Each structure stands twice: as C-alpha cells, then as structure tokens.
Coordinates of C-alpha atoms in Angstrom, one line a residue:
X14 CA -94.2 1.7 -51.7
X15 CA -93.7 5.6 -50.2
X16 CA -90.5 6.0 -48.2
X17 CA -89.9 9.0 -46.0
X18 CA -86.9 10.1 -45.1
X19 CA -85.6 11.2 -41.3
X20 CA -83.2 12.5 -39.3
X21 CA -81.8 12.1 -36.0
X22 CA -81.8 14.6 -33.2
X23 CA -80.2 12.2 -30.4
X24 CA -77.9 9.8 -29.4
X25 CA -77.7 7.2 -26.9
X26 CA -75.6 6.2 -24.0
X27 CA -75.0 2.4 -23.4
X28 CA -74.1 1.0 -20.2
X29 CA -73.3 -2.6 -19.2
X30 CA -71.1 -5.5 -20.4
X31 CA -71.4 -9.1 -22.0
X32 CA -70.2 -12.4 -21.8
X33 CA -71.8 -13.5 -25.4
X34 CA -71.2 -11.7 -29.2
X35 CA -75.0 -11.0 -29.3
X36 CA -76.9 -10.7 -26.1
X37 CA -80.3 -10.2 -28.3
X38 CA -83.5 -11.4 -26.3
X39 CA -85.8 -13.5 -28.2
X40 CA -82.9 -15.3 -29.5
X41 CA -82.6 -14.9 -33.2
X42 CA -82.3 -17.9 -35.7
X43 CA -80.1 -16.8 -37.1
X44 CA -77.4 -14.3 -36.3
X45 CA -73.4 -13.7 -37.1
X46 CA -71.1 -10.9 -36.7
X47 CA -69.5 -10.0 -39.9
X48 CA -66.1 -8.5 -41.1
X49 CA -67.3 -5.0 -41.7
X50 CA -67.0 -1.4 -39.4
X51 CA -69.7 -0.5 -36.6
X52 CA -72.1 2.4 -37.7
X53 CA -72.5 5.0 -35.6
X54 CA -76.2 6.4 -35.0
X55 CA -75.1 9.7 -34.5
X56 CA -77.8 12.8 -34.9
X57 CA -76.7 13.2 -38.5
X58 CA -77.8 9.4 -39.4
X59 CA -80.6 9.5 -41.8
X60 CA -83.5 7.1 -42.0
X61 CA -86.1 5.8 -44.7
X62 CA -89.1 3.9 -43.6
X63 CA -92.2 3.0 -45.2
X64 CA -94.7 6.2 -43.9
X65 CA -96.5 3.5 -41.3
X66 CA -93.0 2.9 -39.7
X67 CA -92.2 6.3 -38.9
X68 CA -93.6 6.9 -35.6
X69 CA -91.5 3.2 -34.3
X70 CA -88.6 4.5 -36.4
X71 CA -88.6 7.7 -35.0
X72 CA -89.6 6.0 -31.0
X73 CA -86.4 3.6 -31.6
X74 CA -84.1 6.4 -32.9
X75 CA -84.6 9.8 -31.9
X76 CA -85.7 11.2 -35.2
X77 CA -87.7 13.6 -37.0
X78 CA -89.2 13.6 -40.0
X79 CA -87.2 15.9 -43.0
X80 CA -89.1 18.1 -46.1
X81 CA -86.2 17.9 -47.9
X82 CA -82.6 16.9 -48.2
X83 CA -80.8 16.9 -44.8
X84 CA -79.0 19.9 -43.7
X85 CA -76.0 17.6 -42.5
X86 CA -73.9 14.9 -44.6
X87 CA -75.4 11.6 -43.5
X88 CA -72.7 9.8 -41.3
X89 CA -74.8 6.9 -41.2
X90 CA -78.1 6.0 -43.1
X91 CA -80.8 3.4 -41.8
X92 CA -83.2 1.6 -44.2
X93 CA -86.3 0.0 -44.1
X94 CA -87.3 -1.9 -47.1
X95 CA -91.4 -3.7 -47.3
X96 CA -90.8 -6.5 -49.3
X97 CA -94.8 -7.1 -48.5
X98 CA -94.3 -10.6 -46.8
X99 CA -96.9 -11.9 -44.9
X100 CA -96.1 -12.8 -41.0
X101 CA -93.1 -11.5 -38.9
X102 CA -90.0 -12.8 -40.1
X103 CA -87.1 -10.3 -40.8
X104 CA -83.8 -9.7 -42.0
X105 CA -81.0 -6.9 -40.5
X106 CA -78.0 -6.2 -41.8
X107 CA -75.4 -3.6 -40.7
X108 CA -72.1 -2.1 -41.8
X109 CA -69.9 0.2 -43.1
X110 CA -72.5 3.0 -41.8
X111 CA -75.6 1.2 -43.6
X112 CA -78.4 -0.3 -41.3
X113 CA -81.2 -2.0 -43.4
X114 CA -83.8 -4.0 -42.3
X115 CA -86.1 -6.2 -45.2
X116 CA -89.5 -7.5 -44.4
X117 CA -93.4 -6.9 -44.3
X118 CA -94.7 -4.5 -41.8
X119 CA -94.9 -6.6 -39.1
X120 CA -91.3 -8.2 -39.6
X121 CA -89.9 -4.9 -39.6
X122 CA -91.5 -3.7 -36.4
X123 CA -89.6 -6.6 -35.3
X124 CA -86.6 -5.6 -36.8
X125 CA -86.7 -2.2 -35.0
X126 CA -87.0 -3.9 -31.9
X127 CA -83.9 -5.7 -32.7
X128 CA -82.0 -2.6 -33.8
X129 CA -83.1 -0.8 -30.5
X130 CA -80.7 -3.5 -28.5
X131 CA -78.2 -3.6 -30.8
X132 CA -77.5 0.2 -30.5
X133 CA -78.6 0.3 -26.3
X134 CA -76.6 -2.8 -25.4
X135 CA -72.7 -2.4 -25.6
X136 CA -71.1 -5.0 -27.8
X137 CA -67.6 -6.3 -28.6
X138 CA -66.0 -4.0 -31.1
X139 CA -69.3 -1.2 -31.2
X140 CA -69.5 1.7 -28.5
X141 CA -72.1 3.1 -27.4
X142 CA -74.6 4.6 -30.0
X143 CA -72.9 1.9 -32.4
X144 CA -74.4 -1.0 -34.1
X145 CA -72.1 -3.7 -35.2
X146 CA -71.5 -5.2 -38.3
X147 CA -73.9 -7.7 -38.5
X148 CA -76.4 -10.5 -40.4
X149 CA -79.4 -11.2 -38.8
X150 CA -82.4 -13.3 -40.4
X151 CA -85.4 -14.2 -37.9
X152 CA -89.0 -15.5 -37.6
X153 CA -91.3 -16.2 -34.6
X154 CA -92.5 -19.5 -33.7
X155 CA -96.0 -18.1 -32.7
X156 CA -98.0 -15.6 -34.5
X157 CA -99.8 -14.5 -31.2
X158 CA -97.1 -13.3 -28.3
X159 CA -99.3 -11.1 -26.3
X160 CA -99.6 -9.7 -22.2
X161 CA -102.7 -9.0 -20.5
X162 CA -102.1 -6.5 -18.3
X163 CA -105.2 -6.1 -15.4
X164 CA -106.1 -2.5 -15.3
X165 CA -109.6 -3.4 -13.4
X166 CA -108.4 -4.5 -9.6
X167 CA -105.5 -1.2 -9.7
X168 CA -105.7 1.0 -12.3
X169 CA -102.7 2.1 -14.6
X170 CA -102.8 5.2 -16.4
X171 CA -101.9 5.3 -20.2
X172 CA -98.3 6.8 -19.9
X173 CA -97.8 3.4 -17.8
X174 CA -99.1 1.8 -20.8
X175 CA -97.8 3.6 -23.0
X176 CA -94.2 1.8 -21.0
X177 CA -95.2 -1.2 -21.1
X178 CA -96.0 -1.2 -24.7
X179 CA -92.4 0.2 -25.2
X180 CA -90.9 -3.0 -23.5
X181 CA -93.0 -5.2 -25.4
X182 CA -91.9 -4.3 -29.0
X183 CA -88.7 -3.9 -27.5
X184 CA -88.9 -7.8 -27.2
X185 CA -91.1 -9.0 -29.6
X186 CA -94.3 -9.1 -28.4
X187 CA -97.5 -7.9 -30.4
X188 CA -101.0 -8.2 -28.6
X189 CA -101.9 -6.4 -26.1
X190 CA -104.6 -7.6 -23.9
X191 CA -106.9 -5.0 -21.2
X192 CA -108.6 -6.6 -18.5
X193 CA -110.6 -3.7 -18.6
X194 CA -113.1 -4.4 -16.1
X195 CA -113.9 -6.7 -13.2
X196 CA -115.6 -6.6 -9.4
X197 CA -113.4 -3.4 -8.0
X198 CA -114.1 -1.4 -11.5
X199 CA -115.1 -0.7 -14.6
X200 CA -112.0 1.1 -16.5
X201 CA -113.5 1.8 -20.3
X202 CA -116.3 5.3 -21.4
X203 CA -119.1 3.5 -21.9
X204 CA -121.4 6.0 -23.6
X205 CA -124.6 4.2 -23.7
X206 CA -123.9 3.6 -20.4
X207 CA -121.9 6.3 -18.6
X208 CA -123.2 5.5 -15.0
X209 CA -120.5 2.5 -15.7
X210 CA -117.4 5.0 -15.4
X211 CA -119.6 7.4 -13.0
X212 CA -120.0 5.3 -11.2
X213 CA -117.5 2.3 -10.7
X214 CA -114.9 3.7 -12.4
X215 CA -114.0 5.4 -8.8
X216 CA -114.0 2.3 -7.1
X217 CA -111.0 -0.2 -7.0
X218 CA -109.5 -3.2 -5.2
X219 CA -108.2 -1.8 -1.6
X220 CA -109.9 1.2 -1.6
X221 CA -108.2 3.3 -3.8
X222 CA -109.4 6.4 -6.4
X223 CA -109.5 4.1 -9.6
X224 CA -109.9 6.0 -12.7
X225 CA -110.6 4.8 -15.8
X226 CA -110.0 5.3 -19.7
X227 CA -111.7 7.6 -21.9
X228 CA -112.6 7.1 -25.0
X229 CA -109.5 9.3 -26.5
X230 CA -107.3 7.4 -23.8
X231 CA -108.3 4.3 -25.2
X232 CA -107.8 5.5 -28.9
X233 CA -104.5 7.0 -28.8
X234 CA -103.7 3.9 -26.8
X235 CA -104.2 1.5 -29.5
X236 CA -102.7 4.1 -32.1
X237 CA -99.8 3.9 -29.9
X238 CA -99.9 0.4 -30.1
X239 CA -100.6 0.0 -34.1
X240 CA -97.9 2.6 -34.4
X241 CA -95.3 -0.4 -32.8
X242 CA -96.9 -3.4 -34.8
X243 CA -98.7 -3.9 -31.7
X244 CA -102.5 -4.9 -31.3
X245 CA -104.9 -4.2 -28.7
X246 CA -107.4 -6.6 -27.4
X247 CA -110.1 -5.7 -24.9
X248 CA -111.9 -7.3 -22.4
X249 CA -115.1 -7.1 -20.5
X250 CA -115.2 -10.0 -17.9
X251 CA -118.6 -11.5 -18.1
X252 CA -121.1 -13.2 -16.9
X253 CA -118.5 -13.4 -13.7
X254 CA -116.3 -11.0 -12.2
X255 CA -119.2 -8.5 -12.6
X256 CA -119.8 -6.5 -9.7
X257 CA -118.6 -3.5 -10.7
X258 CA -121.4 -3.2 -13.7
X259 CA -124.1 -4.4 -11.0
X260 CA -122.7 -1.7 -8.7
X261 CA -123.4 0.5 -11.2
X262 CA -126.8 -0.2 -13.0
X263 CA -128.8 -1.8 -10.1
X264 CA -131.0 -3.1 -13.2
X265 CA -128.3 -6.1 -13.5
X266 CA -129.2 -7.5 -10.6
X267 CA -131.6 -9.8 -8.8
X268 CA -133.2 -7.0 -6.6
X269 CA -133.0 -4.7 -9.4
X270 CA -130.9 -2.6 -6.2
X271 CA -127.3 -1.6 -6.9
X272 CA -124.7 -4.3 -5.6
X273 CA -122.5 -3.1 -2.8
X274 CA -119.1 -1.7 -3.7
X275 CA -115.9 -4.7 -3.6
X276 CA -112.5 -3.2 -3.1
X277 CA -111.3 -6.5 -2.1
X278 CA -109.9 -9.6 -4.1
X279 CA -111.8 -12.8 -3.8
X280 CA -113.8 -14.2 -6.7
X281 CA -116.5 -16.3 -8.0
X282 CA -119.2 -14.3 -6.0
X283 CA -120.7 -12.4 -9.2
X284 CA -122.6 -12.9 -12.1
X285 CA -125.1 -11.6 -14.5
X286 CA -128.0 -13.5 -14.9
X287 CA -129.2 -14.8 -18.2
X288 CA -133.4 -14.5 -17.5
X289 CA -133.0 -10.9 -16.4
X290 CA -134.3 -8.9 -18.8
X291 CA -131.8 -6.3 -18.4
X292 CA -128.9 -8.5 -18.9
X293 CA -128.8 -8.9 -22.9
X294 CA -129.7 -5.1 -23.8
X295 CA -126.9 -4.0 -21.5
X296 CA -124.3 -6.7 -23.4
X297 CA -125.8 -5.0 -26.5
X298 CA -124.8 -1.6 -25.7
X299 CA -121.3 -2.1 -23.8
X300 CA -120.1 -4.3 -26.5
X301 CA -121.6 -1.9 -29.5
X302 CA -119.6 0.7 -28.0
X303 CA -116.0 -0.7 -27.2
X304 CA -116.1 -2.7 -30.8
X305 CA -117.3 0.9 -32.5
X306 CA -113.3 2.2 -30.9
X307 CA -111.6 -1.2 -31.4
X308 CA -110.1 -1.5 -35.1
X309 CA -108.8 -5.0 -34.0
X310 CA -110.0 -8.6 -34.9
X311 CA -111.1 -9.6 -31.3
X312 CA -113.7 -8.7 -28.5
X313 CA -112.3 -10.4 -25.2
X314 CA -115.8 -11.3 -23.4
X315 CA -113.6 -14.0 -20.5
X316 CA -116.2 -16.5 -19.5
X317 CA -114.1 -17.5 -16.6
X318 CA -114.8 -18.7 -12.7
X319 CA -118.4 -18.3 -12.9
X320 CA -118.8 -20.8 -9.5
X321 CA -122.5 -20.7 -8.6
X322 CA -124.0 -20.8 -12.5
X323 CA -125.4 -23.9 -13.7
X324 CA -124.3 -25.5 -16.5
X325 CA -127.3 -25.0 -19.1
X326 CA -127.4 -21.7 -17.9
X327 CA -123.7 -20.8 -18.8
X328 CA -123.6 -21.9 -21.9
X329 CA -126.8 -19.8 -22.8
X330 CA -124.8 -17.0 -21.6
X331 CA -121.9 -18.0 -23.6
X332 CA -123.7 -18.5 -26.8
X333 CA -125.2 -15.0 -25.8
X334 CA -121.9 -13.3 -25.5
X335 CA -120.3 -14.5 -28.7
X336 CA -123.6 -13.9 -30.6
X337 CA -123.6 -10.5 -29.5
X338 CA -119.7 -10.0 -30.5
X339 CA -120.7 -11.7 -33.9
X340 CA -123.6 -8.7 -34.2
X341 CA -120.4 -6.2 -34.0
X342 CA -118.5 -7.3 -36.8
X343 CA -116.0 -8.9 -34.4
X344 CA -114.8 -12.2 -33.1
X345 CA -114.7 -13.5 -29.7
X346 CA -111.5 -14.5 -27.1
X347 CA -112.7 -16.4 -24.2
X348 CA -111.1 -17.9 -21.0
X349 CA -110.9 -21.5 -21.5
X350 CA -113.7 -23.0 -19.1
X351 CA -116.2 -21.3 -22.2
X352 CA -115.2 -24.2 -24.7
X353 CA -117.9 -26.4 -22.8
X354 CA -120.7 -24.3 -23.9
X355 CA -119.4 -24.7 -27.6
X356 CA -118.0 -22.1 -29.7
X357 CA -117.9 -20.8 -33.4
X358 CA -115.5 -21.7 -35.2
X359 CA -113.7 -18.0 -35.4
X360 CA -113.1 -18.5 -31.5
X361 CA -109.8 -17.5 -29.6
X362 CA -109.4 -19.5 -26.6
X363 CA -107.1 -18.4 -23.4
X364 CA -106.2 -21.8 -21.9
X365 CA -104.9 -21.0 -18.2
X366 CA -106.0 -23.6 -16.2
X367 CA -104.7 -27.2 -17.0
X368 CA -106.5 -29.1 -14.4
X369 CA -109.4 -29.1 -16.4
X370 CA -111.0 -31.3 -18.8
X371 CA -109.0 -30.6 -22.2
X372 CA -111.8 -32.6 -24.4
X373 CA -114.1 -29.4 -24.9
X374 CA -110.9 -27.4 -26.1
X375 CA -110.1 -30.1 -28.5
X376 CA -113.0 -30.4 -29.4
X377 CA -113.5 -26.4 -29.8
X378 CA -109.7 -26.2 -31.9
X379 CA -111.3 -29.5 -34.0
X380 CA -114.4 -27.1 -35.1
X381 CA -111.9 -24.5 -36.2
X382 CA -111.1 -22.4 -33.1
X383 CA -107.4 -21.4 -32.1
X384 CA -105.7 -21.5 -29.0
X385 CA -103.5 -19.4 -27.0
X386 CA -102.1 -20.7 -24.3
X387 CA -101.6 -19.0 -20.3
X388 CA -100.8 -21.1 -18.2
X389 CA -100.7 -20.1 -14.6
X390 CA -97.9 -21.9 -13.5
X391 CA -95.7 -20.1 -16.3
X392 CA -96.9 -17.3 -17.3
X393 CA -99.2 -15.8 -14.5
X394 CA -96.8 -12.9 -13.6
X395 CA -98.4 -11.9 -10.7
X396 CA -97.2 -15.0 -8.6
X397 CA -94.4 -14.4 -6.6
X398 CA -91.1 -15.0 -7.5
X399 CA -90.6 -16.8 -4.5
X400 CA -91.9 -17.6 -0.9
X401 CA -92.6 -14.4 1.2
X402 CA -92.2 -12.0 -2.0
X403 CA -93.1 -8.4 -1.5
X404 CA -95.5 -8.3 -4.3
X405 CA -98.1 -11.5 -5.9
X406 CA -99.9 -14.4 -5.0
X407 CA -98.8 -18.2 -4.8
X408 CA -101.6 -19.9 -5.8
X409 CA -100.9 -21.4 -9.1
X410 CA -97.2 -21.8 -7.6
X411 CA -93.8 -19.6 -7.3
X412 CA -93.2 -18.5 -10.8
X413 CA -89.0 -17.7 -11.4
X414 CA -87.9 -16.9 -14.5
X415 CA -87.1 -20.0 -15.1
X416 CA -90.3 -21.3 -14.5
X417 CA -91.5 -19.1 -17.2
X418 CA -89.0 -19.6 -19.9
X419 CA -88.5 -24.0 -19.3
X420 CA -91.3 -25.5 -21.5
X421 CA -92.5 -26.5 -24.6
X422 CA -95.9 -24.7 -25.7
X423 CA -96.5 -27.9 -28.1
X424 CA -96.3 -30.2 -25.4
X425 CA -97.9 -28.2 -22.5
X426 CA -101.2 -29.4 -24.0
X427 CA -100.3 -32.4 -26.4
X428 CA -104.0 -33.3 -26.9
X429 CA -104.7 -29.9 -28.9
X430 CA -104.0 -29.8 -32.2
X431 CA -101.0 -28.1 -33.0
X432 CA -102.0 -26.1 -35.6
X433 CA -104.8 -25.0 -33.3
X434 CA -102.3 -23.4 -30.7
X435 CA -101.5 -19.6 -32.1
X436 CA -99.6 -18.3 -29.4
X437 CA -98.4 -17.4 -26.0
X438 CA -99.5 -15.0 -23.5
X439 CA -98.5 -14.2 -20.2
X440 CA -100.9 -12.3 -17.7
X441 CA -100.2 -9.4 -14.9
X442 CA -103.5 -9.6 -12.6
X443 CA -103.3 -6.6 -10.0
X444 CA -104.7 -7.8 -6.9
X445 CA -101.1 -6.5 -5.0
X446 CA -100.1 -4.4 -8.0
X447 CA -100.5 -0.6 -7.4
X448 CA -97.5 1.4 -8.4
X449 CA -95.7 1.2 -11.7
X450 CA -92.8 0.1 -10.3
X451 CA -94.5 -2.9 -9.3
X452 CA -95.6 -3.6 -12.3
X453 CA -92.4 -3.3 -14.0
X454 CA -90.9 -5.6 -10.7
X455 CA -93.2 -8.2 -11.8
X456 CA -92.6 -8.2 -15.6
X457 CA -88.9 -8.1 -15.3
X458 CA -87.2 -10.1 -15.9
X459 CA -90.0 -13.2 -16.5
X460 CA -91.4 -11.1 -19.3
X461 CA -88.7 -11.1 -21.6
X462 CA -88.1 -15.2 -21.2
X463 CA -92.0 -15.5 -22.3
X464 CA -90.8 -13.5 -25.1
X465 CA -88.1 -15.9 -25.7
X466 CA -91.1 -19.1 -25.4
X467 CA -92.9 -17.3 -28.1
X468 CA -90.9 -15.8 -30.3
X469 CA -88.1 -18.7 -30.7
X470 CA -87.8 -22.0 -32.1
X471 CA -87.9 -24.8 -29.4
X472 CA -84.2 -26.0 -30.4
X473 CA -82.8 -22.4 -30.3
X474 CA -83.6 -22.1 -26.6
X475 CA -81.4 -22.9 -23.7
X476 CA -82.1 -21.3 -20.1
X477 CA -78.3 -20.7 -19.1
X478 CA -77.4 -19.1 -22.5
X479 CA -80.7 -16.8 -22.2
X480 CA -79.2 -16.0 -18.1
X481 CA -76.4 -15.1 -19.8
X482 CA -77.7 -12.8 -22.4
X483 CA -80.5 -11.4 -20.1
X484 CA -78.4 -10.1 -17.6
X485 CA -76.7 -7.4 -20.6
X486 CA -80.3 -6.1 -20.0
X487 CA -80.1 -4.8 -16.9
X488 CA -78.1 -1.6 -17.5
X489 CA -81.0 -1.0 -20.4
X490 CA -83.7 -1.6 -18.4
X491 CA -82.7 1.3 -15.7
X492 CA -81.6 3.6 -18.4
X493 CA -85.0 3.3 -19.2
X494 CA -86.6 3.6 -16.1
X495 CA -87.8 0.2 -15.7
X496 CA -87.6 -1.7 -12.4
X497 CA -86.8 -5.2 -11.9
X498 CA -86.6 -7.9 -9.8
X499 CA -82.8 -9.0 -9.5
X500 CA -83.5 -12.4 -10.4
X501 CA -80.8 -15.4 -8.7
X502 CA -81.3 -17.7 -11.4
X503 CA -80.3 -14.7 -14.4
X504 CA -78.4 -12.0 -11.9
X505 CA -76.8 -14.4 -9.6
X506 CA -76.6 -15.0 -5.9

C-alpha cells in the first residue's frame, strides 16, 4: 500500500483539566496508559498515511505533505498502517515519540479522531501538544452512526458544514444526512430543473434569503466528507413536505398554478400527487440528477407525514419513488411510516416515530431491509433542552443529554430483528435554528453522547462516567469555536 510522508507546520494549545486518565468520548473498549514517555507533536513530527488519509491526517495535525526527506530531524513520527480490515475497528499506540495507528481505512479515520483528543485534551503526565503513552484497541457497536442536519427550513452554508463535519469525525460519527429540501426551500442545483433553486431556493422558513447548494458546493462537500471517512446521504422529502417544488414548477400541482410561498413551520399540508402526469417525469429528473453527483450507496426519498393521502395511493407513490431510485443505480432510505407500502429488500429505514405500528418494519427488516433508528425522544436535537429553552421545540418531549445518551438501541425496538438494526442517527430539524451558533448550541453537548449510543458497547456505557469525561470537552470545543449548551446534568448546577 503507497505511504506518503508529512510534516508538521503547527502545534496546539490545550486548555482544560480531568478528573479521569482518558476522558476519550465514544468510550473506547479498550484503553490503558502505559509505562512509556509522552510524544510531543511538535512542527518537526513527521507523518506517514496511506495517500487517502492524507487530507484527515493533515486536518488532525497541521501538516503538509513532503517531496523528499524532511528538512528537520523528526522529534516525533506518527504512523498509519492499512492492514485492509473490513469495518471500523482500530488500534493506537503511542510512546517514546512513536504514534501508530493499525486498521482498514475506515478504522483509521477513527483512529485520527481519537488522536485529535488525545493531543487537544490535557492529560495526566502529557502537556499540551502531547499525546501519552498509550494502548488503545476499539470497535463500534453500529456500522451506521450518522446526523441529519435540515438545511431546507434555515439554510447553512458549507463552511458550517464543513464544521459540523469536523465535530463529527472528531467523535466517531460517519454518515451524513441533508434534508435538502422541504415546504420553505429547495437547497440542491437541479439542472433539469433549475426553476427549483431559481426559484425556491430564495425562499425559507421565517422569511429569510435562503440560498442553496450548487452543484460544486455539493461536491466538494461530500469530498470533504469522504476525505474524513465520512458519507453523505441526501434527501428529497417526497410526496410530503413538497411545497417548495410546487412553488416552483406550477406543473406539480392540482391547478397546474404555482403554490403560494410557506416561510412558516407547520406540516402535513403538501403533497405531490400520483395521477398527475407531471409528478413521475419530475421524480425522474431531480433524482437522475442528485444520484449523477452522489458517489454514495443511498438516495434519501423520506415518505414521512403525508396526512391527507390515502392509503392505496401512498404506497403507489412509494413503490414509485424507490423504483425511480432503483433506475439510478442507487438504493433507497425512507422515514419509517413508508414500510406499509412494502419495500425492496435493499431498503434503509429511518424509524423516528415509535407510536406506530412496528409490524410493517418487521416485516420490511424480515424481507431484507435494515434499520436505523431516530427516535424523537432521543435523538431529535432540535427539542429543547428544557422547558422555556431559547432555541427548539417540545413536542416529542425535553431532550437533555441524558435523555440522549440512557438507552439501549436493541431494546428501543425489541420486535425488529437485531441484525436488521444498522445504526443510530440523531436529527437537527431547523424550524428555530438560524445562526451557526445555534446549531452548534443544539448539538453540544447531546451530540457527542449519541456518539457514545453508537459507537460503544452497551456494557461499556455509564452516564456519570461519560459527565465526567464530557466535561474535559469544553475547553476543546471553544478552542474550536463551537458553542454549547452548558449542560446541568454534564457541567453541573
């Protein structure tokens, strides 16, 4: 396997203190602190990645990339060795000036994460810009441990995104999910369709300018993403949450006149229709065009909170929309109420909503299809952290971090399968989301205890020692830039 070797240009400050050896978040399964020195990452440390690491190398360390032999003698050295293992697992060790980190590509992602606290966070016996002598060997639990960020009611820029794919390899995480359109826009270049982003790409929840990706935002996006073992799934909300397309191409709807513009937040009032004869043409195109820029497994087509469709009629459109994702090359995620129409077996499902009828999931997971699971009470990290909270809604409930990090994925729905269930992924909808600092505010800290749900076995995880850790973050996450809501339950009173 090609190695290439690098060089850093920077150090780190670290800030902060501990009350635990290893303050890592998702808790590893196994981690020690050995006998050995602390190796300083100093801008004479060299590195050696396989060439797909180097741009997360060279994020996590502050390096660039060296023609030849260094000009400095290497105080340090940090390698990265593909041992060509399937999955995520990992193993670090440091010491003596030697960082190494063994796995297959996505394990060592992982492992860079891992390194990127170990150096950031201050540590017994390791100052800052150190990494202690240490033995770490980890796996994750799930092989899905994804966010869905909502970029349709407010719109977030990709420098934004950009940040909040940062935090997620930072913790583990690796699927990225764009709620790319819904009522208040369309957020996606559509170029079989441009009135979509001419249009309703201007338009968002509140009243605001919108905006919306182009096709080059969108791409360097997910190379940004691939770049930190990340994936990017995207989503076009159909046959609901659709006014913004209807706004738009006045062909979509009943009067064949263009729907009024919604800037506010309710749902369930929108829907394609499946006898219009504009409706399948216009699936055709949209998804043609975002699977022709998506390298990624998945098409995200939601299916959810269609109220005022009847039932033959929604599983017509259903079968429609995962036929026309099958025409693509691609396979299709859908919000869970679309398991009663019946799906193929290469089906995603997003469970969210555990009041309803499980029997169609089962018997989706039964036919072949996996299961992620979001459930609003959890992971829905737009609800407010409390009562009368700045920022969110209550409806599934108050949502602390603790909420988010107490339960058992395997048990949240026991009548699934287990090997059906893939994953965990929490969700940021925007309805009272507009600046990045609110978005941030809502992640932290409940983001990084999903991380902890996914990543982590069940028996490894303990809410007071993950307080404990978490709150070694803090200092981090405002080096970083990263606001956060001081959490009772992880800061204290």
């Amino acid at each position: 396997m090609s190695q290439v070797a690098y060089a850093a240009t920077s150090s780190f400050n670290v800030h902060g203190s501990i009350r635990v050896s290893l303050p890592l978040v998702p808790v590893p399964s196994e981690a020690m602190l050995t006998g050995g020195a602390p190796t300083v990452l100093s801008s004479a440390t060299t590195l050696t990645a396989p060439l797909e690491l180097g741009a997360h190398a060279t994020a996590v360390l502050g390096v660039r990339a060296q023609t030849g032999r260094p000009q400095a003698e290497a105080s340090s050295a940090v390698v990265l060795i593909d041992d060509e293992r399937t999955g995520a697992g990992y193993a670090l060790e440091a010491s003596d000036g030697r960082v190494q980190i063994t796995g297959g590509r996505d394990g060592l992602h992982r492992g860079l994460g891992t390194l990127a606290q170990l150096r950031d966070l201050e540590l017994p016996g390791a100052p800052a810009g150190t990494v202690p002598a240490v033995r770490i060997a980890d796996e994750p639990r799930f092989a899905h441990r994804g966010l869905m960020v909502d970029i349709a009611r407010h719109f977030f820029a990709p420098r934004t995104l950009e940040r909040v794919i940062d935090l997620m390899a930072l913790y583990g995480l690796n699927v990225l999910h764009l709620h790319l359109t819904d009522d208040q826009g369309w957020r996606i270049e559509t170029p079989s369709r441009p009135e979509l982003t001419e249009i309703s790409g201007h338009t968002e929840a509140g009243g605001g300018p919108g905006g919306f990706l182009t096709t080059a935002d969108y791409t360097h996006l997910i190379d940004y993403a691939a770049d930190r073992g990340i994936d990017v799934v995207p989503e076009i909300d159909m046959p609901g949450h659709s006014n913004a397309a209807m706004h738009a191409v006045g062909a979509l709807t009943e009067t064949g006149e263009p729907a009024a513009v919604d800037t506010g937040t309710d749902v369930g009032f929108s829907m394609l229709r499946l006898d219009n004869p504009a409706t399948a043409p216009f699936l055709a195109d949209v998804f043609a065009d975002l699977a022709a820029i998506t390298p990624g497994q998945y098409l995200h087509v939601g299916g959810d909170e269609v109220w005022k469709m009847g039932d033959e009629e929604y599983a017509g459109f259903i079968d429609l929309l995962t036929r026309t994702v099958a025409g693509t090359g691609k396979s299709p995620m859908l919000w869970g109420e679309a398991a009663v129409a019946g799906l193929p077996g290469d089906a995603l499902i997003q469970l969210w909503d555990s009041t309803k009828d499980p029997a169609p999931i089962v018997a989706a997971a039964e036919q072949g299809a996996r299961v992620v699971l979001s459930p609003g009470k959890r992971v829905y990290l737009d609800m407010q952290y409390h009562e009368g909270y700045r920022l969110g809604q209550h409806w599934a409930g108050y949502v602390e971090t603790r909420d988010s990090y107490e339960w058992d994925p395997l048990e949240y729905a026991p009548a699934l399968p287990a090997e059906s269930v893939v994953g965990v992924e929490a969700a940021l909808w925007t309805e009272t989301i507009v600046t990045e600092d609110d978005l941030f505010t809502m992640l932290l800290p409940r983001l990084a205890a999903v991380a902890e749900v996914a990543w982590s076995a069940q028996q490894d995880r303990d809410f007071d020692n993950f307080a404990i850790r978490l709150r070694a973050h803090a200092p981090l996450w405002a080096a970083r830039g990263y606001a956060f809501h001081p959490s009772p339950q992880v800061f204290g009173d």
